Amino acid sequence: MSEQQFTRSDLTRILLEGAGAEEGVDLNGDILDADFEELGYESLALLETGGRIEREYGISLDDTALTDVHTPRQLIELVNGQLLAAA
Amino acid sequence: MTSSVVVTGLGVASPNGLGTKDYWDATLGGRSGIGRISRFDPSQYPAKLAGEVSGFAAAEHLPSRLLPQTDRMTRLALVATDWALADAGVDPEQLPAYDMGVVTASSAGGFEFGQGELKKLWSMGASHVSAYQSFAWFYAVNSGQISIRNGMKGPSGVVVADQAGGLDAIAQARRLIRKGTPLIVSGGIDATVCPWGWVAQLAGGRLSTSEQPERAYVPFDAEAAGHVPGEGGAILILEDAAAARARGARVYGEIAGYGSTFDPKPGSGRESGLRRAIELALSDAQVTPSQVDVVFADAAAVPELDRIEAAALNAVFGPRGVPVTAPKTMTGRLSSGGAPLDLAAALLAIGDGVIPPTTNVAPDEGYELDLVTGRPRPAAVRVALVVARGEGGFNSAVVVRAAD
């Protein structure tokens, strides 16, 4: 059984590695329910982030599911759902 | 009557100086930025020297959001643009978005970025390739990123014609201003000092294989045997003259004339189009050859090409009829960034009343050029001609003139 969990700090780390952070945006702040676009991440940044998560966790994220994700909380839930399904 | 277009801001990233002041001090002081390549180990390549921009730490100037998606040339271009806008006293946030456009030149795109992603593709697999490869390598990426960072939504584009493209971009910027956009960011920055970029340059067959920095790039010298490539260039802020005057902007000079031609088919025996490009630029600027105070030469350093350039200049100006210089002997040839940097030097020469020198060259008298060598030459410079050729037959010339 897998105990792997995808946490907020995992997401922050991967976002920073793959896409950096917009000036004036603190990823350690109150961002879980903020829209990715407000945080300065356009669709390409999310594609890059999704690709990095897939590689690191050995899961596959559906393209449509990724497009439907608008906030960090939703992305974390999507990834954990996939991790659970893969367990 | 077409309106005149002036340069109000300069941003320089050159192998012999980062920022306009460092570049100009080094250039007047004869200090070169050419040396053995440090960005990768060149020992297995026949050409081992380059003009590298040193001391540039992108993270000090740009937000982390831009770093994973940009090649070195784009980072240099974004920062040079910031400097040029500050120099012009322009805050893009205060101007209508559609009143500003961007036209840069490019010759290769983001080679180093592409090299990294190709390496990942073949060593780790397709899933490791960055999503940003989709645009980070692209010719138009500098124009696009400058436009996005500064909120410039006016007409924009990219011009690709090797070294000549740097002048063609300036000409396109001038056209767009004349059609009604008050401000265009133009010029060019290239940077391909990486193994992939290097083999592409080597394939062109024009690189010097000398390992002596002082002898490797000596145009119009009897020992000329190819050039040393470099990275960097310059970004220029171009504005409608009346608009610049209205806001009280400091003006470096006017983009007074432009000409562009294409060479006949190799082996045809017909004359190169270079002379005609120069004549077109002079005619467009409505100046006579005798009114030109200095020529910034293309300075290919390939004997046949040096002969063609000297013949074109002598046909227009007469033997030793005008001072000629090639400060690019201190930077190497910067692809699409070379001519914009020469334009910056020409405008600074107008401002300071001095012609920067050509270094390391013992002129071959057979060329019959009045080459400014060794040290700067004081001169009242009101009109300067910048010449640039691109591999494959491109010839371009721009005349800049002191503002009245």
Coordinates of C-alpha atoms in Angstrom, one line a residue:
Chain A
M1 CA 0.0 0.0 0.0
S2 CA 1.2 3.5 -0.9
E3 CA 1.5 6.1 1.7
Q4 CA 2.4 8.8 -0.8
Q5 CA 0.7 12.1 -0.2
F6 CA 1.0 15.2 -2.3
T7 CA 1.1 18.2 0.0
R8 CA 0.9 21.9 -0.3
S9 CA 4.7 22.2 0.2
D10 CA 5.3 19.7 -2.6
L11 CA 3.2 21.8 -4.9
T12 CA 5.0 25.0 -3.9
R13 CA 8.3 23.4 -4.5
I14 CA 7.4 22.1 -8.0
L15 CA 5.7 25.3 -9.0
L16 CA 8.9 27.2 -8.1
E17 CA 11.2 24.8 -9.9
G18 CA 9.1 24.6 -13.1
A19 CA 7.6 28.1 -13.4
G20 CA 9.0 30.4 -10.7
A21 CA 6.9 32.9 -8.8
E22 CA 5.4 36.2 -9.9
E23 CA 6.7 39.3 -8.3
G24 CA 4.6 40.2 -5.3
V25 CA 3.1 36.7 -4.9
D26 CA 4.0 34.8 -1.7
L27 CA 3.4 31.1 -2.3
N28 CA 3.6 30.5 1.4
G29 CA 0.7 32.9 2.0
D30 CA -3.0 32.4 1.7
I31 CA -3.1 31.0 -1.8
L32 CA -4.9 27.6 -1.6
D33 CA -8.1 28.9 -3.0
A34 CA -6.7 31.6 -5.2
D35 CA -7.1 31.3 -9.0
F36 CA -3.9 30.2 -10.7
E37 CA -4.2 33.0 -13.1
E38 CA -4.3 35.5 -10.2
L39 CA -1.1 33.9 -9.0
G40 CA 0.5 34.6 -12.3
Y41 CA 0.4 31.1 -13.8
E42 CA -1.0 30.7 -17.3
S43 CA -2.0 27.4 -18.9
L44 CA 1.6 26.6 -20.0
A45 CA 2.9 27.0 -16.4
L46 CA 0.2 24.5 -15.3
L47 CA 1.2 22.1 -18.2
E48 CA 4.8 22.3 -17.0
T49 CA 3.8 21.8 -13.4
G50 CA 1.6 18.9 -14.3
G51 CA 4.4 17.3 -16.3
R52 CA 6.8 17.6 -13.3
I53 CA 4.2 16.1 -10.9
E54 CA 3.6 13.2 -13.3
R55 CA 7.3 12.4 -13.6
E56 CA 8.1 12.7 -9.9
Y57 CA 5.0 10.7 -8.6
G58 CA 4.8 8.2 -11.5
I59 CA 1.1 9.1 -12.2
S60 CA -0.7 10.3 -15.2
L61 CA -2.9 13.4 -15.1
D62 CA -5.6 13.6 -17.6
D63 CA -5.3 16.7 -19.8
T64 CA -8.9 17.7 -19.4
A65 CA -8.8 17.2 -15.6
L66 CA -5.7 19.5 -15.5
T67 CA -7.5 22.2 -17.5
D68 CA -10.5 22.0 -15.1
V69 CA -8.2 22.7 -12.2
H70 CA -8.3 26.4 -11.2
T71 CA -6.8 26.6 -7.7
P72 CA -3.9 25.0 -5.8
R73 CA -6.4 23.2 -3.5
Q74 CA -8.1 21.6 -6.6
L75 CA -4.7 20.5 -8.0
I76 CA -3.6 19.0 -4.7
E77 CA -6.9 17.0 -4.6
L78 CA -6.6 15.9 -8.2
V79 CA -3.1 14.6 -7.6
N80 CA -4.0 12.8 -4.3
G81 CA -7.0 11.2 -6.0
Q82 CA -4.6 9.8 -8.7
L83 CA -2.1 8.6 -6.0
L84 CA -4.9 6.8 -4.2
A85 CA -6.2 5.2 -7.4
A86 CA -2.6 4.1 -8.2
A87 CA -2.1 2.6 -4.7
Chain B
M1 CA 6.3 64.7 -45.8
T2 CA 7.1 61.8 -43.5
S3 CA 7.7 62.4 -39.8
S4 CA 11.1 61.8 -38.5
V5 CA 12.0 59.1 -36.0
V6 CA 14.5 59.5 -33.2
V7 CA 16.3 57.4 -30.7
T8 CA 15.7 58.4 -27.1
G9 CA 17.0 55.4 -25.1
L10 CA 19.8 52.8 -25.3
G11 CA 20.3 49.5 -23.5
V12 CA 23.5 47.7 -24.1
A13 CA 24.7 44.2 -23.2
S14 CA 28.1 43.8 -24.9
P15 CA 31.1 41.4 -24.3
N16 CA 33.2 44.4 -23.4
G17 CA 30.6 46.2 -21.2
L18 CA 27.3 45.6 -19.5
G19 CA 25.3 48.8 -19.7
T20 CA 25.9 51.8 -22.0
K21 CA 28.5 53.5 -19.9
D22 CA 30.6 50.4 -19.3
Y23 CA 30.4 49.6 -23.0
W24 CA 31.3 53.0 -24.2
D25 CA 34.2 53.5 -21.7
A26 CA 35.6 50.1 -22.8
T27 CA 35.2 50.9 -26.4
L28 CA 36.9 54.3 -26.3
G29 CA 39.6 52.7 -24.1
G30 CA 40.2 49.9 -26.6
R31 CA 39.3 47.2 -24.2
S32 CA 38.2 43.9 -25.7
G33 CA 35.7 41.3 -24.5
I34 CA 37.1 38.5 -26.7
G35 CA 38.7 35.6 -25.0
R36 CA 38.7 31.8 -24.7
I37 CA 35.2 30.4 -24.3
S38 CA 34.3 29.9 -20.7
R39 CA 30.6 28.8 -21.0
F40 CA 31.6 25.4 -22.3
D41 CA 34.8 23.5 -22.9
P42 CA 35.8 24.5 -26.5
S43 CA 38.9 22.3 -26.7
Q44 CA 37.4 19.8 -29.2
Y45 CA 36.3 22.6 -31.6
P46 CA 38.4 24.3 -34.2
A47 CA 37.3 27.8 -33.1
K48 CA 37.9 28.5 -29.4
L49 CA 37.4 32.2 -28.9
A50 CA 34.2 34.2 -28.4
G51 CA 33.0 37.5 -27.1
E52 CA 31.1 36.6 -24.0
V53 CA 28.9 38.9 -21.9
S54 CA 30.3 38.6 -18.4
G55 CA 28.9 39.5 -15.0
F56 CA 25.3 39.1 -16.0
A57 CA 23.2 37.5 -13.2
A58 CA 19.7 37.3 -14.6
A59 CA 18.1 36.6 -11.2
E60 CA 19.3 40.0 -9.9
H61 CA 17.3 41.7 -12.6
L62 CA 14.3 39.5 -13.5
P63 CA 11.5 37.8 -11.5
S64 CA 11.8 34.0 -10.9
R65 CA 8.7 33.6 -13.0
L66 CA 10.6 34.4 -16.1
L67 CA 13.7 32.3 -15.5
P68 CA 12.4 28.8 -16.3
Q69 CA 10.9 30.0 -19.5
T70 CA 13.8 32.1 -21.0
D71 CA 17.0 31.5 -22.9
R72 CA 20.0 33.6 -22.1
M73 CA 19.4 35.9 -25.1
T74 CA 15.9 36.7 -23.9
R75 CA 17.1 37.5 -20.4
L76 CA 19.7 39.8 -21.8
A77 CA 17.1 41.4 -24.1
L78 CA 14.6 41.9 -21.3
V79 CA 17.1 43.6 -19.0
A80 CA 18.6 45.7 -21.8
T81 CA 15.0 46.9 -22.6
D82 CA 14.5 47.9 -18.9
W83 CA 17.7 49.9 -19.1
A84 CA 16.7 51.5 -22.5
L85 CA 13.3 52.5 -21.2
A86 CA 14.8 54.0 -18.0
D87 CA 17.4 55.8 -20.2
A88 CA 14.6 57.2 -22.3
G89 CA 12.6 58.3 -19.2
V90 CA 9.7 56.1 -20.3
D91 CA 7.5 54.3 -17.8
P92 CA 5.4 51.9 -20.0
E93 CA 2.7 51.6 -17.3
Q94 CA 1.9 55.3 -17.9
L95 CA 1.4 55.0 -21.6
P96 CA -1.5 53.5 -23.6
A97 CA -0.7 49.8 -24.4
Y98 CA -1.5 50.2 -28.1
D99 CA 0.9 53.2 -28.4
M100 CA 3.9 50.9 -27.9
G101 CA 5.2 48.1 -30.1
V102 CA 8.3 45.8 -30.3
V103 CA 10.4 44.9 -33.3
T104 CA 13.6 43.0 -32.6
A105 CA 16.0 41.2 -34.9
S106 CA 17.0 37.6 -34.3
S107 CA 19.3 35.2 -36.1
A108 CA 19.0 31.9 -34.3
G109 CA 16.5 32.1 -31.5
G110 CA 17.1 30.5 -28.0
F111 CA 19.7 28.0 -29.0
E112 CA 21.0 27.2 -25.5
F113 CA 17.5 26.6 -24.1
G114 CA 16.7 24.3 -27.0
Q115 CA 20.0 22.5 -26.6
G116 CA 19.1 21.7 -22.9
E117 CA 15.6 20.4 -23.9
L118 CA 17.0 18.3 -26.8
K119 CA 19.4 16.8 -24.3
K120 CA 16.6 15.9 -22.0
L121 CA 14.5 14.5 -24.8
W122 CA 17.3 12.0 -25.9
S123 CA 18.7 11.2 -22.5
M124 CA 15.5 11.1 -20.3
G125 CA 12.5 11.0 -22.6
A126 CA 9.8 13.3 -24.0
S127 CA 8.1 13.8 -20.7
H128 CA 11.1 15.7 -19.4
V129 CA 11.0 18.3 -22.1
S130 CA 9.9 21.7 -20.7
A131 CA 6.5 23.0 -21.8
Y132 CA 8.3 26.3 -22.3
Q133 CA 10.3 24.8 -25.2
S134 CA 7.2 25.6 -27.2
F135 CA 8.3 29.2 -27.4
A136 CA 11.6 29.8 -25.6
W137 CA 13.7 28.8 -28.7
F138 CA 11.6 30.8 -31.1
Y139 CA 13.0 33.7 -33.2
A140 CA 10.1 36.0 -32.1
V141 CA 10.5 35.2 -28.4
N142 CA 12.4 38.4 -27.5
S143 CA 9.8 40.6 -29.1
G144 CA 7.1 38.6 -27.4
Q145 CA 8.6 38.6 -23.9
I146 CA 9.5 42.3 -24.1
S147 CA 5.9 43.1 -25.2
I148 CA 4.4 41.0 -22.3
R149 CA 6.7 42.3 -19.6
N150 CA 6.1 45.9 -20.5
G151 CA 2.4 45.7 -21.6
M152 CA 3.1 46.8 -25.2
K153 CA 0.3 45.8 -27.4
G154 CA 1.0 47.9 -30.5
P155 CA 2.3 46.4 -33.8
S156 CA 5.2 44.0 -33.1
G157 CA 7.3 41.5 -34.9
V158 CA 10.7 40.0 -35.6
V159 CA 13.1 40.3 -38.5
V160 CA 15.6 37.5 -39.4
A161 CA 18.4 38.3 -41.7
D162 CA 21.6 37.5 -39.8
Q163 CA 23.7 40.6 -39.1
A164 CA 21.7 42.8 -41.5
G165 CA 18.5 42.0 -39.6
G166 CA 19.6 44.3 -36.8
L167 CA 19.2 47.3 -39.2
D168 CA 16.1 45.9 -40.9
A169 CA 14.4 45.8 -37.5
I170 CA 15.2 49.4 -37.0
A171 CA 13.8 50.2 -40.4
Q172 CA 10.6 48.3 -39.6
A173 CA 10.3 50.1 -36.3
R174 CA 10.6 53.4 -38.2
R175 CA 7.9 52.4 -40.6
L176 CA 5.5 51.5 -37.8
I177 CA 6.1 54.8 -36.1
R178 CA 5.4 56.6 -39.4
K179 CA 2.2 54.7 -39.6
G180 CA 1.1 56.1 -36.2
T181 CA 2.5 54.1 -33.3
P182 CA 4.4 56.6 -31.2
L183 CA 7.0 54.3 -29.6
I184 CA 8.7 51.1 -30.7
V185 CA 11.3 49.1 -28.8
S186 CA 13.8 47.8 -31.4
G187 CA 17.3 46.4 -31.8
G188 CA 18.5 42.9 -31.2
I189 CA 20.3 40.6 -28.8
D190 CA 21.6 37.2 -29.7
A191 CA 23.5 34.6 -27.6
T192 CA 24.4 31.3 -29.0
V193 CA 27.7 30.5 -27.2
C194 CA 26.8 26.9 -26.5
P195 CA 27.9 23.7 -28.3
W196 CA 24.8 23.5 -30.5
G197 CA 25.0 27.1 -31.4
W198 CA 28.7 26.7 -31.9
V199 CA 28.5 23.9 -34.4
A200 CA 25.9 25.9 -36.3
Q201 CA 28.3 28.9 -36.5
L202 CA 31.2 26.6 -37.5
A203 CA 29.2 25.2 -40.3
G204 CA 29.0 28.7 -41.8
G205 CA 32.7 28.4 -42.5
R206 CA 33.6 32.0 -41.5
L207 CA 35.0 31.6 -38.0
S208 CA 38.5 32.4 -37.2
T209 CA 40.5 29.5 -35.8
S210 CA 43.2 31.7 -34.2
E211 CA 43.6 31.2 -30.5
Q212 CA 45.1 34.6 -30.0
P213 CA 42.5 37.1 -28.9
E214 CA 44.4 40.0 -30.4
R215 CA 44.9 38.4 -33.8
A216 CA 41.7 36.4 -34.2
Y217 CA 39.4 39.0 -35.7
V218 CA 41.3 41.5 -37.8
P219 CA 39.1 42.9 -40.6
F220 CA 40.8 44.8 -43.4
D221 CA 44.2 43.4 -42.2
A222 CA 46.3 41.3 -44.6
E223 CA 46.0 38.5 -42.0
A224 CA 42.2 38.6 -41.8
A225 CA 41.0 35.0 -41.6
G226 CA 37.5 35.0 -40.4
H227 CA 35.7 36.4 -37.4
V228 CA 35.1 35.7 -33.7
P229 CA 31.4 35.4 -32.8
G230 CA 30.0 37.1 -29.7
E231 CA 26.8 37.4 -27.7
G232 CA 24.8 40.5 -26.8
G233 CA 23.7 43.6 -28.7
A234 CA 21.6 46.6 -28.0
I235 CA 18.0 47.6 -27.5
L236 CA 17.0 51.1 -28.7
I237 CA 13.9 53.1 -27.9
L238 CA 12.6 54.7 -31.1
E239 CA 10.0 57.5 -31.0
D240 CA 8.2 59.8 -33.3
A241 CA 10.3 63.0 -33.2
A242 CA 7.4 65.3 -32.4
A243 CA 6.1 63.1 -29.6
A244 CA 9.6 62.9 -28.1
R245 CA 10.0 66.6 -28.3
A246 CA 6.6 67.2 -26.7
R247 CA 7.5 65.2 -23.7
G248 CA 10.9 66.9 -23.4
A249 CA 12.9 63.7 -24.1
R250 CA 16.7 63.7 -24.6
V251 CA 17.4 62.7 -28.2
Y252 CA 20.5 60.7 -29.2
G253 CA 19.8 61.2 -32.9
E254 CA 17.6 60.6 -35.8
I255 CA 17.2 57.4 -37.9
A256 CA 17.5 59.4 -41.1
G257 CA 17.9 56.8 -43.8
Y258 CA 17.8 53.2 -44.7
G259 CA 18.6 51.0 -47.6
S260 CA 18.5 47.3 -48.1
T261 CA 19.4 45.1 -51.1
F262 CA 20.1 41.4 -51.9
D263 CA 23.2 40.1 -53.6
P264 CA 23.0 38.5 -57.0
K265 CA 23.4 34.8 -57.4
P266 CA 26.9 33.7 -56.4
G267 CA 29.1 33.1 -59.5
S268 CA 27.0 35.5 -61.7
G269 CA 29.9 37.9 -61.8
R270 CA 27.6 40.8 -61.0
E271 CA 28.4 43.4 -58.4
S272 CA 27.3 42.8 -54.8
G273 CA 24.3 44.8 -53.7
L274 CA 26.2 46.5 -50.9
R275 CA 27.1 49.7 -52.7
R276 CA 23.5 50.1 -53.8
A277 CA 22.2 49.6 -50.2
I278 CA 24.5 52.4 -49.0
E279 CA 23.4 54.7 -51.8
L280 CA 19.8 54.0 -51.0
A281 CA 20.3 54.8 -47.3
L282 CA 22.1 58.1 -48.2
S283 CA 19.4 59.1 -50.7
D284 CA 16.7 58.2 -48.2
A285 CA 18.4 60.5 -45.6
Q286 CA 18.9 63.2 -48.3
V287 CA 22.6 63.4 -47.5
T288 CA 25.5 63.4 -49.9
P289 CA 28.6 61.2 -49.4
S290 CA 30.6 64.3 -48.3
Q291 CA 28.2 64.9 -45.5
V292 CA 28.9 61.5 -43.9
D293 CA 31.4 61.9 -41.0
V294 CA 32.0 58.2 -40.2
V295 CA 31.2 54.7 -41.4
F296 CA 30.7 51.8 -39.0
A297 CA 31.8 48.9 -41.2
D298 CA 30.3 45.4 -41.4
A299 CA 33.9 44.2 -41.2
A300 CA 33.5 40.6 -42.1
A301 CA 37.2 39.8 -41.9
V302 CA 36.9 37.3 -44.7
P303 CA 39.3 38.7 -47.4
E304 CA 36.8 38.4 -50.3
L305 CA 34.1 40.1 -48.2
D306 CA 36.5 42.8 -46.9
R307 CA 37.3 43.6 -50.6
I308 CA 33.7 43.9 -51.5
E309 CA 33.0 46.2 -48.6
A310 CA 36.1 48.4 -49.3
A311 CA 35.1 48.6 -53.0
A312 CA 31.6 49.6 -52.1
L313 CA 32.8 52.3 -49.7
N314 CA 35.4 53.6 -52.1
A315 CA 32.9 53.7 -55.0
V316 CA 30.6 55.9 -52.9
F317 CA 33.0 58.0 -50.9
G318 CA 36.2 57.8 -52.9
P319 CA 39.4 56.1 -51.7
R320 CA 40.1 57.1 -48.0
G321 CA 37.2 59.5 -48.5
V322 CA 35.6 58.9 -45.1
P323 CA 36.7 57.7 -41.7
V324 CA 35.8 54.0 -41.3
T325 CA 35.7 52.1 -38.0
A326 CA 34.9 48.7 -36.6
P327 CA 34.6 48.7 -32.8
K328 CA 33.2 45.2 -33.2
T329 CA 36.8 44.1 -33.2
M330 CA 36.4 44.4 -29.4
T331 CA 33.2 42.4 -29.1
G332 CA 33.2 39.9 -32.0
R333 CA 30.3 39.7 -34.5
L334 CA 27.1 39.6 -32.5
S335 CA 24.7 38.2 -35.2
S336 CA 21.5 40.2 -35.0
G337 CA 22.8 42.2 -32.1
G338 CA 25.9 43.6 -33.9
A339 CA 24.3 46.3 -36.0
P340 CA 22.1 47.7 -33.2
L341 CA 25.3 47.9 -31.0
D342 CA 27.0 49.7 -33.9
L343 CA 24.0 52.1 -34.0
A344 CA 24.4 52.8 -30.3
A345 CA 28.1 53.5 -30.8
A346 CA 27.3 55.8 -33.7
L347 CA 24.8 57.8 -31.6
L348 CA 27.3 58.0 -28.7
A349 CA 30.0 59.1 -31.2
I350 CA 27.6 61.9 -32.3
G351 CA 27.1 62.9 -28.7
D352 CA 30.7 62.9 -27.7
G353 CA 32.4 64.1 -30.9
V354 CA 34.7 61.1 -31.1
I355 CA 35.1 58.1 -33.4
P356 CA 35.7 54.8 -31.5
P357 CA 38.7 52.8 -32.7
T358 CA 39.1 49.6 -34.6
T359 CA 41.5 47.5 -32.5
N360 CA 44.3 45.1 -33.3
V361 CA 44.2 45.8 -37.0
A362 CA 47.1 46.8 -39.2
P363 CA 45.2 48.0 -42.2
D364 CA 46.1 46.5 -45.5
E365 CA 46.8 49.6 -47.6
G366 CA 45.4 47.9 -50.6
Y367 CA 41.9 48.5 -49.3
E368 CA 42.4 52.2 -49.5
L369 CA 40.3 52.9 -46.4
D370 CA 40.9 55.6 -43.8
L371 CA 40.5 53.1 -41.0
V372 CA 40.4 54.6 -37.5
T373 CA 42.8 52.3 -35.6
G374 CA 44.5 52.2 -32.2
R375 CA 42.9 55.1 -30.4
P376 CA 39.7 57.1 -30.6
R377 CA 39.7 60.0 -33.1
P378 CA 38.1 63.3 -32.1
A379 CA 35.8 64.5 -34.8
A380 CA 32.6 66.5 -35.1
V381 CA 30.2 63.7 -36.0
R382 CA 26.8 64.8 -37.3
V383 CA 26.0 62.0 -39.7
A384 CA 27.1 58.4 -39.4
L385 CA 26.5 55.4 -41.6
V386 CA 26.2 51.9 -40.2
V387 CA 26.6 49.0 -42.6
A388 CA 25.6 45.3 -42.0
R389 CA 25.7 42.2 -44.1
G390 CA 23.9 38.9 -43.4
E391 CA 25.1 35.5 -44.6
G392 CA 23.2 34.5 -47.7
G393 CA 23.3 37.9 -49.4
F394 CA 21.6 40.5 -47.2
N395 CA 22.9 44.0 -47.3
S396 CA 21.6 46.8 -45.1
A397 CA 22.6 50.4 -44.3
V398 CA 21.3 53.0 -41.9
V399 CA 22.1 56.6 -41.7
V400 CA 21.8 58.3 -38.3
R401 CA 22.0 62.1 -37.9
A402 CA 22.4 64.4 -35.0
A403 CA 19.2 65.9 -33.7
D404 CA 18.8 69.6 -34.5

